[in-house]
CSV table of C-alpha atoms in Angstrom, one decimal:
chain,number,residue,atom,x,y,z
E,5,MET,CA,-27.5,80.3,74.2
E,6,LYS,CA,-30.4,81.4,76.6
E,7,ASN,CA,-30.4,82.9,79.4
E,8,ASN,CA,-31.8,82.4,82.7
E,9,GLU,CA,-32.5,84.9,85.7
E,10,ASN,CA,-28.7,84.3,87.1
E,11,HIS,CA,-27.1,82.5,84.5
E,12,THR,CA,-26.1,81.8,81.1
E,13,LEU,CA,-27.0,77.9,79.8
E,14,VAL,CA,-23.9,77.4,76.9
E,15,THR,CA,-23.8,74.3,75.4
E,16,PHE,CA,-21.1,72.1,73.7
E,17,THR,CA,-21.3,68.7,71.5
E,18,VAL,CA,-17.8,66.6,72.3
E,19,THR,CA,-16.8,65.8,69.1
E,20,GLU,CA,-14.3,62.9,68.8
E,21,ASP,CA,-10.8,64.3,68.2
E,22,ASN,CA,-12.3,66.4,71.8
E,23,GLN,CA,-12.0,63.5,73.4
E,24,ASN,CA,-10.7,61.1,76.7
E,25,ILE,CA,-9.7,64.3,78.2
E,26,ARG,CA,-10.7,66.2,81.2
E,27,ILE,CA,-14.3,68.2,81.6
E,28,ASP,CA,-11.9,71.0,82.6
E,29,LYS,CA,-9.5,70.9,79.9
E,30,TYR,CA,-12.3,70.5,77.3
E,31,LEU,CA,-13.7,72.9,77.8
E,32,THR,CA,-11.5,75.1,78.1
E,33,ASN,CA,-10.5,74.2,74.6
E,34,VAL,CA,-13.9,75.2,73.8
E,35,CYS,CA,-14.1,78.3,74.8
E,36,GLN,CA,-11.5,79.9,73.5
E,37,ASN,CA,-12.8,79.7,70.1
E,38,MET,CA,-15.9,81.6,71.7
E,39,GLU,CA,-15.9,85.4,70.6
E,40,ASN,CA,-18.6,86.8,73.4
E,41,PHE,CA,-16.7,86.0,76.2
E,42,THR,CA,-13.3,83.9,76.5
E,43,LEU,CA,-13.6,81.5,80.5
E,44,SER,CA,-10.0,80.3,81.8
E,45,ARG,CA,-8.5,77.6,83.3
E,46,SER,CA,-9.5,77.8,87.2
E,47,TYR,CA,-12.6,80.0,86.7
E,48,ILE,CA,-14.4,76.8,85.0
E,49,GLN,CA,-12.8,74.6,87.1
E,50,SER,CA,-14.7,76.5,89.8
E,51,LEU,CA,-17.8,76.2,88.2
E,52,VAL,CA,-17.2,72.4,87.8
E,53,LYS,CA,-17.0,71.9,91.7
E,54,GLU,CA,-20.0,74.8,92.1
E,55,GLY,CA,-22.3,71.9,90.5
E,56,ALA,CA,-23.0,74.2,87.2
E,57,VAL,CA,-21.0,72.1,84.9
E,58,CYS,CA,-24.1,68.9,83.6
E,59,ALA,CA,-23.0,65.3,81.0
E,60,ASN,CA,-25.9,64.4,79.6
E,61,ASN,CA,-28.4,66.7,81.8
E,62,LYS,CA,-26.2,65.1,85.1
E,63,ILE,CA,-23.8,66.9,87.3
E,64,VAL,CA,-19.9,66.4,87.0
E,65,LYS,CA,-17.0,65.9,89.2
E,66,SER,CA,-13.8,67.5,88.4
E,67,ASN,CA,-12.2,64.2,86.9
E,68,TYR,CA,-14.7,63.6,84.6
E,69,LYS,CA,-13.5,62.8,80.8
E,70,VAL,CA,-15.7,63.7,77.9
E,71,VAL,CA,-17.2,61.2,75.5
E,72,LYS,CA,-17.5,61.4,72.1
E,73,ASP,CA,-21.6,62.6,71.7
E,74,ASP,CA,-21.6,63.7,75.3
E,75,GLU,CA,-23.9,67.0,75.3
E,76,ILE,CA,-21.9,69.1,78.1
E,77,THR,CA,-23.7,72.1,80.1
E,78,ILE,CA,-22.6,74.7,81.7
E,79,ALA,CA,-23.9,77.7,84.2
E,80,ILE,CA,-22.6,80.2,83.3
E,81,PRO,CA,-22.7,82.6,86.9
E,82,GLN,CA,-24.1,86.7,85.3
E,83,PRO,CA,-22.1,89.1,85.0
E,84,LYS,CA,-22.2,91.1,88.3
E,85,THR,CA,-21.7,95.1,89.6
E,86,LEU,CA,-18.3,95.8,90.5
E,87,GLU,CA,-19.1,97.6,94.2
E,88,ILE,CA,-14.8,98.4,94.4
E,89,GLU,CA,-14.5,101.6,93.4
E,90,PRO,CA,-12.1,103.4,91.2
E,91,GLU,CA,-9.4,105.9,93.3
E,92,ASP,CA,-7.3,108.6,91.3
E,93,ILE,CA,-4.7,107.2,92.5
E,94,PRO,CA,-1.5,107.4,90.5
E,95,LEU,CA,0.7,104.8,89.0
E,96,ASP,CA,4.2,103.9,87.5
E,97,ILE,CA,3.5,104.0,84.6
E,98,LEU,CA,6.2,101.9,82.5
E,99,TYR,CA,4.5,101.3,79.0
E,100,GLU,CA,1.4,101.1,77.5
E,101,ASP,CA,-0.8,100.1,75.1
E,102,ASP,CA,-4.1,98.4,73.9
E,103,ASP,CA,-4.0,95.3,74.7
E,104,ILE,CA,-2.0,95.7,78.0
E,105,ILE,CA,-1.1,98.5,80.4
E,106,VAL,CA,2.9,97.1,82.6
E,107,ILE,CA,3.9,99.7,86.5
E,108,ASN,CA,5.9,99.5,88.5
E,109,LYS,CA,4.6,98.6,91.5
E,110,GLY,CA,5.7,100.1,95.1
E,111,LYS,CA,5.8,99.2,97.9
E,112,GLY,CA,2.8,97.5,99.8
E,113,MET,CA,0.9,98.4,97.2
E,114,VAL,CA,-1.6,95.0,97.4
E,115,VAL,CA,-2.3,94.6,93.6
E,116,HIS,CA,-6.3,93.6,93.3
E,117,PRO,CA,-8.6,94.0,96.5
E,118,ALA,CA,-8.8,91.3,99.5
E,119,ALA,CA,-10.2,90.5,103.3
E,120,GLY,CA,-8.4,94.0,104.7
E,121,HIS,CA,-8.2,96.0,102.0
E,122,TYR,CA,-10.9,97.1,99.7
E,123,SER,CA,-9.2,100.6,98.9
E,124,GLY,CA,-6.5,101.4,97.8
E,125,THR,CA,-5.6,99.2,95.8
E,126,ILE,CA,-3.7,98.5,92.0
E,127,VAL,CA,-7.1,97.8,90.7
E,128,ASN,CA,-9.1,100.3,92.0
E,129,ALA,CA,-6.3,102.6,90.6
E,130,LEU,CA,-6.6,101.4,87.1
E,131,MET,CA,-10.1,101.3,87.7
E,132,HIS,CA,-10.2,105.5,87.0
E,133,HIS,CA,-7.1,104.9,84.8
E,134,CYS,CA,-8.9,102.1,82.0
E,135,LYS,CA,-12.3,102.5,83.4
E,136,ASP,CA,-14.0,99.7,81.1
E,137,ASN,CA,-11.1,99.0,79.6
E,138,LEU,CA,-9.4,96.1,81.6
E,139,SER,CA,-10.7,92.1,80.7
E,140,GLY,CA,-12.9,90.2,82.9
E,141,ILE,CA,-11.5,86.6,83.2
E,142,ASN,CA,-10.8,86.6,86.3
E,143,GLY,CA,-13.4,88.0,88.1
E,144,VAL,CA,-15.4,91.1,89.2
E,145,LEU,CA,-12.1,91.7,91.6
E,146,ARG,CA,-9.2,91.2,89.4
E,147,PRO,CA,-10.5,92.9,87.1
E,148,GLY,CA,-7.2,92.8,84.8
E,149,ILE,CA,-4.6,91.3,86.8
E,150,VAL,CA,-3.4,88.4,85.2
E,151,HIS,CA,-0.3,87.8,88.2
E,152,ARG,CA,0.1,89.8,90.1
E,153,ILE,CA,3.2,90.1,93.2
E,154,ASP,CA,3.2,90.6,97.3
E,155,MET,CA,2.3,93.6,98.4
E,156,ASN,CA,6.0,93.9,99.8
E,157,THR,CA,7.6,93.6,97.5
E,158,THR,CA,8.5,96.1,94.3
E,159,GLY,CA,8.1,96.1,91.1
E,160,VAL,CA,7.0,95.5,87.7
E,161,ILE,CA,3.9,93.6,86.8
E,162,VAL,CA,1.4,93.1,82.9
E,163,VAL,CA,-2.9,94.1,83.9
E,164,CYS,CA,-4.4,93.2,80.6
E,165,LYS,CA,-7.0,95.5,79.4
E,166,ASN,CA,-8.6,92.6,77.3
E,167,ASP,CA,-10.0,88.6,77.4
E,168,LYS,CA,-7.5,88.4,74.1
E,169,ALA,CA,-4.4,89.8,75.4
E,170,HIS,CA,-5.9,87.8,79.1
E,171,THR,CA,-5.2,84.5,77.8
E,172,SER,CA,-1.8,85.0,76.2
E,173,ILE,CA,0.0,86.5,78.1
E,174,ALA,CA,-2.3,82.7,80.7
E,175,GLU,CA,-0.8,80.8,78.0
E,176,GLN,CA,2.6,81.7,78.5
E,177,LEU,CA,2.4,81.9,82.2
E,178,LYS,CA,1.4,78.6,81.8
E,179,VAL,CA,3.4,76.8,80.4
E,180,HIS,CA,6.8,78.8,82.0
E,181,SER,CA,7.6,81.0,78.9
E,182,ILE,CA,7.5,84.0,80.4
E,183,THR,CA,11.6,85.9,81.8
E,184,ARG,CA,11.0,87.3,85.3
E,185,LYS,CA,14.5,87.8,87.1
E,186,TYR,CA,13.9,89.4,90.6
E,187,GLU,CA,15.9,91.1,92.9
E,188,ALA,CA,16.8,90.1,96.4
E,189,ILE,CA,19.0,91.2,100.0
E,190,VAL,CA,19.3,88.1,101.8
E,191,TYR,CA,20.8,86.9,104.4
E,192,ASN,CA,24.0,85.3,104.4
E,193,SER,CA,27.2,85.3,102.0
E,194,PHE,CA,27.5,82.5,99.2
E,195,SER,CA,30.7,80.6,98.4
E,196,MET,CA,29.2,79.0,95.4
E,197,MET,CA,28.4,82.2,93.2
E,198,GLU,CA,24.6,81.0,90.8
E,199,GLY,CA,22.5,78.3,91.4
E,200,LYS,CA,19.5,76.6,91.4
E,201,VAL,CA,16.7,75.9,94.1
E,202,GLU,CA,13.8,73.2,93.5
E,203,GLY,CA,10.7,72.0,95.5
E,204,PRO,CA,7.5,71.2,95.1
E,205,ILE,CA,5.8,74.3,97.1
E,206,GLY,CA,1.9,74.2,98.7
E,207,ARG,CA,0.5,74.8,102.0
E,208,HIS,CA,1.8,75.2,105.5
E,209,PRO,CA,0.6,72.0,106.8
E,210,ILE,CA,0.0,73.6,110.0
E,211,ASP,CA,-0.1,77.3,109.6
E,212,ARG,CA,-2.3,77.7,106.6
E,213,LYS,CA,-1.2,81.9,105.7
E,214,LYS,CA,2.1,80.2,105.0
E,215,MET,CA,3.8,78.2,102.2
E,216,CYS,CA,6.6,75.4,102.9
E,217,ILE,CA,8.2,72.8,100.1
E,218,ASN,CA,5.4,70.3,100.7
E,219,HIS,CA,6.8,66.8,98.8
E,220,LYS,CA,3.0,65.4,99.2
E,221,ASN,CA,1.0,68.7,98.3
E,222,GLY,CA,3.2,71.5,96.0
E,223,LYS,CA,3.1,72.2,92.4
E,224,ASP,CA,7.0,71.5,91.5
E,225,ALA,CA,8.3,75.0,91.7
E,226,THR,CA,12.2,75.7,90.1
E,227,THR,CA,13.8,79.2,90.7
E,228,HIS,CA,17.4,79.5,90.1
E,229,TYR,CA,19.6,82.7,91.5
E,230,LYS,CA,23.2,84.6,91.0
E,231,VAL,CA,25.4,86.6,93.1
E,232,LEU,CA,25.8,89.4,92.1
E,233,GLU,CA,27.5,90.7,95.0
E,234,ASN,CA,28.2,89.3,98.5
E,235,LEU,CA,27.8,92.4,100.9
E,236,GLY,CA,29.9,91.3,103.9
E,237,THR,CA,29.7,87.8,105.0
E,238,LYS,CA,26.0,88.1,106.7
E,239,TYR,CA,24.5,89.6,103.3
E,240,ALA,CA,24.1,89.2,100.0
E,241,HIS,CA,22.5,90.9,96.2
E,242,VAL,CA,21.3,87.9,94.6
E,243,VAL,CA,19.2,87.6,91.3
E,244,CYS,CA,17.0,85.5,91.8
E,245,THR,CA,14.9,83.8,87.9
E,246,LEU,CA,11.5,82.4,88.1
E,247,GLU,CA,11.1,79.3,86.0
E,248,THR,CA,8.2,78.6,87.5
E,249,GLY,CA,5.8,81.0,89.6
E,250,ARG,CA,3.8,79.6,92.8
E,251,THR,CA,2.4,82.4,95.5
E,252,HIS,CA,6.1,83.2,98.2
E,253,GLN,CA,8.3,81.2,95.9
E,254,ILE,CA,11.2,83.2,95.8
E,255,ARG,CA,11.0,83.8,100.3
E,256,VAL,CA,10.0,79.7,101.1
E,257,HIS,CA,13.2,78.8,97.9
E,258,MET,CA,15.6,81.3,99.4
E,259,ALA,CA,14.5,80.8,103.4
E,260,SER,CA,15.5,76.5,102.7
E,261,ILE,CA,19.0,77.5,101.9
E,262,SER,CA,19.2,79.6,104.7
E,263,HIS,CA,19.0,82.3,102.8
E,264,PRO,CA,16.1,84.0,104.0
E,265,LEU,CA,14.6,87.1,102.2
E,266,VAL,CA,15.8,91.0,104.3
E,267,GLY,CA,13.0,91.7,105.9
E,268,ASP,CA,10.8,88.5,105.6
E,269,ASP,CA,9.2,88.4,109.0
E,270,VAL,CA,7.3,85.7,107.8
E,271,TYR,CA,10.4,83.1,106.7
E,272,GLY,CA,13.0,84.9,108.5
E,273,PRO,CA,13.7,86.1,111.1
E,274,SER,CA,11.6,87.7,112.9
E,275,LYS,CA,13.0,91.5,113.9
E,276,ASP,CA,14.6,92.9,111.3
E,277,LYS,CA,17.3,95.8,112.9
E,278,PHE,CA,16.6,97.9,109.5
E,279,LYS,CA,12.8,98.4,110.1
E,280,LEU,CA,11.9,97.4,106.2
E,281,GLU,CA,8.1,97.0,105.3
E,282,GLY,CA,8.5,93.7,104.4
E,283,GLN,CA,11.4,92.3,102.1
E,284,ALA,CA,14.1,93.8,100.0
E,285,LEU,CA,12.3,91.7,96.6
E,286,HIS,CA,11.9,93.5,93.3
E,287,ALA,CA,10.6,92.0,90.6
E,288,ARG,CA,12.6,93.7,88.2
E,289,VAL,CA,12.6,92.3,84.7
E,290,LEU,CA,9.5,91.3,83.3
E,291,GLY,CA,9.5,89.1,79.8
E,292,PHE,CA,7.0,88.1,77.2
E,293,ILE,CA,5.5,87.4,73.6
E,294,HIS,CA,3.3,90.6,72.6
E,295,PRO,CA,-0.5,89.2,72.4
E,296,THR,CA,-1.3,91.3,69.4
E,297,THR,CA,2.1,92.1,67.4
E,298,ASN,CA,3.8,88.2,68.5
E,299,GLU,CA,6.9,90.1,68.9
E,300,TYR,CA,9.1,89.4,72.7
E,301,VAL,CA,8.6,92.5,74.7
E,302,GLU,CA,10.8,93.2,78.0
E,303,PHE,CA,10.8,95.8,80.7
E,304,GLU,CA,11.9,96.8,83.5
E,305,ALA,CA,11.6,99.3,86.5
E,306,PRO,CA,14.6,100.4,87.8
E,307,LEU,CA,15.8,99.2,92.0
E,308,PRO,CA,12.9,101.5,94.9
E,309,ALA,CA,14.5,104.5,96.5
E,310,TYR,CA,15.0,101.7,99.4
E,311,PHE,CA,16.8,98.8,97.8
E,312,VAL,CA,19.7,101.8,97.0
E,313,ASP,CA,19.7,103.0,100.8
E,314,LEU,CA,20.4,99.0,101.9
E,315,LEU,CA,22.8,98.3,99.7
E,316,GLU,CA,24.7,101.4,100.5
E,317,LYS,CA,24.4,100.8,103.9
E,318,LEU,CA,25.1,96.8,103.6
E,319,ARG,CA,28.2,98.1,101.8
E,320,ARG,CA,30.2,100.0,104.6
């Protein structure tokens, strides 16, 4: 390994047991065995797109398959100084140890900094609470963040304090082995008390801020739902269990079967008589294999006050 001014250059020689696989998968495999850092597959894919990966001194594209004795070089940018400021923001911590911190996220709070939200995020709060003890895999704007929920969705998320924990939980997310149960209040009562929605989710072809069921460019997505309570004929309280975790998955899937979430002005009615701050959706349960103990752990975030109040109103 040698450094230039702006990058760390890392070189590997492809062995027989790793040949004939895509370059991103190959680098993900070999980088997992390195002691100094870990790179996620999505980050490696971005480096490939940027022309930062070479095979035998020639830049390769993402569909390149490695061959035995290929000399693969990856130019990894030097870490940037994080410009996001730590902020003393209270966190509702459900659990914490040396590897992970499990948080009950409040409504209206953004998980990580992005355009228009560079302060007041969970990351700002974590940087104050955890100091430097956050994984670095997802870059300078998302330290520790292995998954996220929407700004107006409440409930449980897990944050990783080191790269080992991050890699472990990211792999569980990838193979859909994590338990994720959400509670929602939706429009319209149900005659079938449980069911499954399947439909690939991708970017909306016209409105790029929205997701939709997109059979051409979407990724497979499956949501299981169970009705906890029909609230008259106009509303229902449901629990949704995710097999996959696509952007806006529950919101898109439930709207696709004529049960949009109450308060969701993107996929449901534009006007909400309850004047909610976004969709009535709560990440209730999160369960996974702990990255160090290798035991299954499960965490639950109680329903927030606004959700309970709305249920009481709809029961009257």
